[in-house]
Tab-separated table of C-alpha atoms in Angstrom:
chain	number	residue	atom	x	y	z
A	156	UNK	CA	77.600	129.006	122.349
A	157	UNK	CA	80.652	126.709	123.267
A	158	UNK	CA	78.562	123.715	123.445
A	159	UNK	CA	76.712	124.896	120.272
A	160	UNK	CA	79.691	125.193	118.554
A	161	UNK	CA	81.425	122.116	119.576
A	162	UNK	CA	78.300	120.083	118.889
A	163	UNK	CA	78.407	121.557	115.329
A	164	UNK	CA	82.198	120.472	114.550
A	165	UNK	CA	81.434	117.075	115.742
A	166	UNK	CA	78.280	117.249	113.780
A	167	UNK	CA	80.242	118.305	110.671
A	168	UNK	CA	82.899	115.611	110.952
A	169	UNK	CA	79.871	112.867	111.101
A	170	UNK	CA	78.611	114.193	107.989
A	171	UNK	CA	81.931	114.792	106.245
A	172	UNK	CA	83.072	111.678	106.715
A	173	UNK	CA	79.424	110.062	105.203
A	174	UNK	CA	79.285	112.604	102.062
A	175	UNK	CA	83.240	111.838	101.006
A	176	UNK	CA	83.408	107.920	101.491
A	177	UNK	CA	81.471	107.195	97.961
A	178	UNK	CA	83.795	109.853	96.546
A	179	UNK	CA	87.037	108.204	97.707
A	180	UNK	CA	86.066	105.147	96.221
A	181	UNK	CA	85.195	106.845	92.884
A	182	UNK	CA	88.487	108.907	93.103
A	183	UNK	CA	90.387	105.158	93.384
A	184	UNK	CA	88.669	103.755	90.786
A	185	UNK	CA	89.174	107.149	88.424
A	186	UNK	CA	92.960	106.852	89.259
A	187	UNK	CA	92.914	103.302	88.480
A	188	UNK	CA	90.987	103.569	84.841
A	189	UNK	CA	93.325	106.751	83.746
A	190	UNK	CA	96.573	104.753	84.952
A	191	UNK	CA	94.961	101.987	82.483
A	192	UNK	CA	94.400	104.612	79.841
A	193	UNK	CA	90.847	104.339	80.158
A	194	UNK	CA	88.246	106.877	81.031
A	195	UNK	CA	86.389	105.295	83.627
A	196	UNK	CA	83.383	105.989	85.556
A	197	UNK	CA	82.756	109.651	86.743
A	198	UNK	CA	83.796	110.808	90.272
A	199	UNK	CA	80.342	110.572	91.241
A	200	UNK	CA	79.431	107.105	90.105
A	201	UNK	CA	79.318	105.441	93.740
A	202	UNK	CA	76.363	108.127	94.866
A	203	UNK	CA	74.215	107.232	91.448
A	204	UNK	CA	74.849	103.580	92.373
A	205	UNK	CA	73.727	104.155	95.859
A	206	UNK	CA	70.916	106.228	94.945
A	207	UNK	CA	69.828	103.560	92.031
A	208	UNK	CA	70.006	100.734	94.905
A	209	UNK	CA	68.171	102.617	97.391
A	210	UNK	CA	65.221	103.064	95.065
A	211	UNK	CA	65.117	98.901	94.183
A	212	UNK	CA	62.691	96.723	96.245
A	213	UNK	CA	65.073	94.354	98.464
A	214	UNK	CA	64.638	91.100	97.444
A	215	UNK	CA	64.850	88.622	100.580
A	216	UNK	CA	65.500	84.813	100.306
A	217	UNK	CA	62.510	82.688	102.005
A	218	UNK	CA	64.939	81.127	104.367
A	219	UNK	CA	66.394	84.516	105.575
A	220	UNK	CA	65.961	85.242	109.288
A	221	UNK	CA	65.690	88.525	111.274
A	222	UNK	CA	69.657	88.762	111.446
A	223	UNK	CA	69.742	88.912	107.771
A	224	UNK	CA	67.212	92.282	107.643
A	225	UNK	CA	69.182	93.678	110.367
A	226	UNK	CA	72.795	93.336	110.035
A	227	UNK	CA	73.214	95.882	107.350
A	228	UNK	CA	72.032	98.507	109.482
A	229	UNK	CA	74.043	97.424	112.511
A	230	UNK	CA	77.248	96.541	110.217
A	231	UNK	CA	76.466	100.622	108.859
A	232	UNK	CA	76.251	101.815	112.289
A	233	UNK	CA	78.811	100.234	113.725
A	234	UNK	CA	81.329	101.522	111.000
A	235	UNK	CA	79.936	105.200	110.961
A	236	UNK	CA	80.536	105.767	114.497
A	237	UNK	CA	83.952	104.057	114.010
A	238	UNK	CA	84.766	106.417	110.950
A	239	UNK	CA	83.076	109.626	112.779
A	240	UNK	CA	85.246	109.105	115.732
A	241	UNK	CA	88.547	109.405	114.194
A	242	UNK	CA	90.041	113.070	113.812
A	243	UNK	CA	89.876	113.960	110.337
A	244	UNK	CA	90.357	117.924	110.188
A	245	UNK	CA	90.349	118.987	113.904
A	246	UNK	CA	91.176	117.370	117.287
A	247	UNK	CA	89.818	117.483	120.797
A	248	UNK	CA	86.201	117.614	119.685
A	249	UNK	CA	83.244	116.818	121.973
A	250	UNK	CA	83.549	112.901	121.614
A	251	UNK	CA	87.517	112.682	121.517
A	252	UNK	CA	87.633	110.868	125.182
A	253	UNK	CA	85.694	108.203	123.291
A	254	UNK	CA	88.069	108.098	120.056
A	255	UNK	CA	90.017	105.388	121.474
A	256	UNK	CA	92.443	102.922	119.446
A	257	UNK	CA	91.139	100.058	121.119
A	258	UNK	CA	87.360	101.009	120.977
A	259	UNK	CA	87.445	101.406	116.897
A	260	UNK	CA	89.133	98.602	116.693
A	261	UNK	CA	86.360	96.827	118.590
A	262	UNK	CA	83.621	98.270	116.386
A	263	UNK	CA	85.545	97.069	113.100
A	264	UNK	CA	85.185	93.392	114.447
A	265	UNK	CA	81.667	93.895	115.226
A	266	UNK	CA	80.651	94.976	112.239
A	267	UNK	CA	82.796	92.152	110.833
A	268	UNK	CA	80.863	89.908	113.036
A	269	UNK	CA	77.529	90.688	112.057
A	270	UNK	CA	78.711	90.487	108.320
A	271	UNK	CA	80.401	86.863	108.388
A	272	UNK	CA	76.966	85.710	110.240
A	273	UNK	CA	75.061	87.759	107.432
A	274	UNK	CA	76.647	85.705	105.079
A	275	UNK	CA	75.877	82.266	106.484
A	276	UNK	CA	72.364	83.346	107.526
A	277	UNK	CA	71.001	82.133	104.203
A	278	UNK	CA	73.149	78.625	103.869
A	279	UNK	CA	74.211	79.211	100.373
A	280	UNK	CA	77.256	77.934	99.054
A	281	UNK	CA	79.243	81.269	98.178
A	282	UNK	CA	77.804	83.285	101.667
A	283	UNK	CA	79.424	80.135	103.882
A	284	UNK	CA	83.123	80.627	101.524
A	285	UNK	CA	83.391	84.171	101.973
A	286	UNK	CA	82.316	84.125	105.647
A	287	UNK	CA	85.152	81.122	106.372
A	288	UNK	CA	87.580	83.512	104.547
A	289	UNK	CA	86.978	86.590	106.421
A	290	UNK	CA	87.307	85.096	109.484
A	291	UNK	CA	90.470	83.123	108.472
A	292	UNK	CA	91.666	86.719	107.752
A	293	UNK	CA	90.217	88.242	110.818
A	294	UNK	CA	91.759	86.064	112.976
A	295	UNK	CA	95.512	87.797	112.020
A	296	UNK	CA	94.319	90.816	111.163
A	297	UNK	CA	93.164	91.805	114.861
A	298	UNK	CA	96.030	90.598	116.550
A	299	UNK	CA	97.870	92.358	113.876
A	300	UNK	CA	96.042	95.297	114.581
A	301	UNK	CA	96.519	94.920	118.550
A	302	UNK	CA	100.385	94.887	118.013
A	303	UNK	CA	99.890	97.911	116.122
A	304	UNK	CA	97.657	99.727	118.785
A	305	UNK	CA	100.216	98.363	121.584
A	306	UNK	CA	103.120	99.737	119.827
A	307	UNK	CA	101.803	103.129	119.304
A	308	UNK	CA	100.323	103.299	122.921
A	309	UNK	CA	103.813	102.673	124.489
A	310	UNK	CA	104.903	106.029	122.104
A	311	UNK	CA	102.583	108.220	122.846
A	312	UNK	CA	101.505	107.276	126.442
A	313	UNK	CA	97.674	106.678	125.292
A	314	UNK	CA	95.502	105.239	122.840
A	315	UNK	CA	93.235	108.327	122.127
A	316	UNK	CA	93.901	109.408	118.744
A	317	UNK	CA	93.875	112.918	119.837
A	318	UNK	CA	96.679	112.469	121.917
A	319	UNK	CA	98.839	110.453	119.367
A	320	UNK	CA	98.451	113.024	117.051
A	321	UNK	CA	99.854	115.605	119.657
A	322	UNK	CA	102.492	113.733	120.574
A	323	UNK	CA	103.513	113.142	116.468
A	324	UNK	CA	102.980	116.940	116.117
A	325	UNK	CA	106.067	117.019	118.813
A	326	UNK	CA	109.686	117.577	118.902
A	327	UNK	CA	109.892	114.102	120.763
A	328	UNK	CA	109.144	111.633	117.901
A	329	UNK	CA	112.258	111.996	115.858
A	330	UNK	CA	113.106	108.742	113.371
A	331	UNK	CA	111.973	105.597	114.985
A	332	UNK	CA	112.288	102.456	113.274
A	333	UNK	CA	108.791	101.557	115.448
A	334	UNK	CA	106.801	103.995	113.639
A	335	UNK	CA	107.740	102.549	109.954
A	336	UNK	CA	107.120	99.465	110.863
A	337	UNK	CA	103.976	100.511	112.548
A	338	UNK	CA	103.154	102.461	109.109
A	339	UNK	CA	103.858	99.376	106.992
A	340	UNK	CA	102.254	96.796	109.233
A	341	UNK	CA	98.938	99.317	109.498
A	342	UNK	CA	98.941	99.507	105.509
A	343	UNK	CA	99.059	95.793	105.098
A	344	UNK	CA	96.202	95.305	107.352
A	345	UNK	CA	93.947	98.096	105.704
A	346	UNK	CA	94.444	96.571	102.611
A	347	UNK	CA	93.060	93.395	103.813
A	348	UNK	CA	90.134	94.809	105.751
A	349	UNK	CA	89.026	96.752	102.930
A	350	UNK	CA	89.243	93.715	100.441
A	351	UNK	CA	91.835	95.356	98.444
A	352	UNK	CA	94.127	93.858	95.981
A	353	UNK	CA	96.784	91.667	96.520
A	354	UNK	CA	94.127	90.314	98.939
A	355	UNK	CA	90.710	90.352	97.389
A	356	UNK	CA	89.940	92.386	93.965
A	357	UNK	CA	86.647	94.144	94.903
A	358	UNK	CA	85.774	94.668	91.366
A	359	UNK	CA	85.114	90.470	90.827
A	360	UNK	CA	82.677	88.049	91.223
A	361	UNK	CA	85.027	84.846	90.626
A	362	UNK	CA	83.690	82.530	93.317
A	363	UNK	CA	87.367	80.859	93.802
A	364	UNK	CA	88.850	84.169	94.745
A	365	UNK	CA	86.202	86.504	96.174
A	366	UNK	CA	85.834	87.312	99.657
A	367	UNK	CA	83.705	90.272	100.822
A	368	UNK	CA	81.445	90.067	97.610
A	369	UNK	CA	80.663	85.867	98.670
A	370	UNK	CA	78.895	87.298	101.829
A	371	UNK	CA	77.042	90.161	100.002
A	372	UNK	CA	75.572	88.161	96.834
A	373	UNK	CA	72.312	87.338	98.560
A	374	UNK	CA	71.427	91.432	99.311
A	375	UNK	CA	69.607	93.585	96.909
A	376	UNK	CA	67.869	97.180	97.002
A	377	UNK	CA	68.255	99.038	99.734
A	378	UNK	CA	70.211	96.233	102.458
A	379	UNK	CA	72.835	96.114	99.361
A	380	UNK	CA	73.279	99.960	99.440
A	381	UNK	CA	73.617	100.070	103.275
A	382	UNK	CA	76.446	97.559	102.923
A	383	UNK	CA	78.275	99.233	100.046
A	384	UNK	CA	78.248	102.671	102.231
A	385	UNK	CA	79.480	101.035	104.999
A	386	UNK	CA	82.468	99.100	102.927
A	387	UNK	CA	83.352	102.600	101.559
A	388	UNK	CA	83.185	104.331	105.001
A	389	UNK	CA	85.902	101.410	106.119
A	390	UNK	CA	87.841	102.542	103.445
A	391	UNK	CA	87.857	106.386	104.559
A	392	UNK	CA	88.325	105.265	108.179
A	393	UNK	CA	91.576	103.907	107.576
A	394	UNK	CA	92.645	106.243	105.072
A	395	UNK	CA	91.860	108.640	108.344
A	396	UNK	CA	93.375	106.542	110.768
A	397	UNK	CA	96.945	106.487	108.788
A	398	UNK	CA	96.478	110.666	108.227
A	399	UNK	CA	95.780	111.020	111.634
A	400	UNK	CA	98.652	108.889	113.281
A	401	UNK	CA	101.069	109.142	110.732
A	402	UNK	CA	100.564	112.776	108.973
A	403	UNK	CA	98.744	114.469	111.461
A	404	UNK	CA	99.838	118.007	109.714
A	405	UNK	CA	96.876	120.255	109.341
A	406	UNK	CA	94.649	119.514	112.027
A	407	UNK	CA	92.625	122.396	113.721
A	408	UNK	CA	93.513	122.497	117.513
A	409	UNK	CA	90.575	122.709	119.913
A	410	UNK	CA	89.785	126.355	120.126
A	411	UNK	CA	90.280	127.451	116.739
A	412	UNK	CA	88.278	129.627	114.446
A	413	UNK	CA	86.133	128.995	111.197
A	414	UNK	CA	89.001	129.994	109.115
A	415	UNK	CA	91.366	127.530	110.869
A	416	UNK	CA	88.806	124.778	110.521
A	417	UNK	CA	88.036	125.140	106.893
A	418	UNK	CA	92.036	125.270	106.300
A	419	UNK	CA	92.124	121.779	108.408
A	420	UNK	CA	88.987	120.667	106.041
A	421	UNK	CA	91.010	121.623	102.736
A	422	UNK	CA	94.200	119.624	104.227
A	423	UNK	CA	92.007	116.399	105.012
A	424	UNK	CA	91.039	116.648	101.345
A	425	UNK	CA	94.381	116.784	99.863
A	426	UNK	CA	95.332	113.614	102.189
A	427	UNK	CA	92.461	111.730	100.923
A	428	UNK	CA	93.471	112.982	97.539
A	429	UNK	CA	96.926	111.538	98.093
A	430	UNK	CA	96.035	108.234	99.456
A	431	UNK	CA	93.307	107.371	96.725
A	432	UNK	CA	95.803	108.007	94.175
A	433	UNK	CA	98.173	105.858	95.637
A	434	UNK	CA	96.053	103.567	96.623
A	435	UNK	CA	95.078	103.279	92.650
A	436	UNK	CA	98.900	103.023	91.762
A	437	UNK	CA	99.194	100.183	93.909
A	438	UNK	CA	96.375	98.136	92.865
A	439	UNK	CA	97.387	98.225	89.357
A	440	UNK	CA	101.092	97.331	89.841
A	441	UNK	CA	101.001	94.423	92.100
A	442	UNK	CA	98.986	91.354	91.059
A	443	UNK	CA	96.152	89.303	93.520
A	444	UNK	CA	97.718	86.981	95.573
A	445	UNK	CA	96.180	83.093	96.316
A	446	UNK	CA	93.925	83.112	99.074
A	447	UNK	CA	96.172	80.952	101.152
A	448	UNK	CA	98.954	83.361	100.689
A	449	UNK	CA	96.836	85.810	102.347
A	450	UNK	CA	97.552	84.300	106.061
A	451	UNK	CA	101.669	84.605	105.427
A	452	UNK	CA	100.524	88.215	104.273
A	453	UNK	CA	99.059	89.427	107.548
A	454	UNK	CA	101.632	87.397	109.706
A	455	UNK	CA	104.038	89.858	108.347
A	456	UNK	CA	102.102	92.576	109.527
A	457	UNK	CA	101.516	90.535	112.853
A	458	UNK	CA	105.634	90.507	113.194
A	459	UNK	CA	105.875	93.608	112.170
A	460	UNK	CA	104.310	95.130	115.201
A	461	UNK	CA	105.706	92.476	117.486
A	462	UNK	CA	109.106	93.462	116.664
A	463	UNK	CA	107.931	97.308	117.212
A	464	UNK	CA	106.983	96.737	120.097
A	465	UNK	CA	110.446	94.871	121.003
A	466	UNK	CA	112.369	97.572	119.704
A	467	UNK	CA	110.996	99.937	121.823
A	468	UNK	CA	111.442	97.492	124.916
A	469	UNK	CA	115.086	97.421	124.360
A	470	UNK	CA	115.457	100.913	123.495
A	471	UNK	CA	113.920	101.704	127.082
A	472	UNK	CA	115.840	99.054	128.530
A	473	UNK	CA	112.393	96.951	129.196
A	474	UNK	CA	114.666	93.543	128.422
A	475	UNK	CA	117.727	94.447	130.260
């Protein structure tokens, strides 16, 4: 029964992130619409869009290779696995040993790699522009993410998310400047990775500014639906990662009963709602920056990660 229960909880987490990803996107859109005094689309509109795209025929360019056809599924698989590894409502799951920050960063990087290749595969100018901008952003976002991982690993003594969440719940944490710097840097990286304002506007198709949309302009039908679902999963992944590391309250411990897991799921839903409301408020309060200012934006996140690591070394006498 223990094995069956562990498998059931792990499967529930995988299904939960897949089911809530479109809802989080729809909630952010609804919040932005309400804050600008508009009615906005219903919360379930992303589900309707995905269903409509799945029913449409996929139109492919004549010079599209096998990579263009298989890239959406590879991107979705890598993103779903990464999102399912992050503890959402419970710790110590069956595959918690693989819920490693470095592994999750590698999975996200692999999905980005295939997306950039797919954008260049057909040979259109938009796809090439979007892929080059995506690689430019990734060249700074990934080092910043690794510095954040390094700072958290130095604090918790591990890169496993369950261990980090347990350390953050302990009394050994206290008020640390390193954690504040890591939180701000992770939020900045999450905004850039998900192509949100001020780095990119997911609701525009202006060729001078778009990044993510430029790489997927040639996709249609079920291929576009899979890519859109992967993008929604990526947003949920980063929100879950921030909640797991910096707000791990409410996570069900190992061996907890069904009632505790249900309460933990409710707490997780509350964290998603709070994060979606804050994201919507932030996006209507700031303007999109120029593309050539994005490296400076991410460089600030990278420097925060380095500063957090240096503060840890200094506090422990590592540089003495």
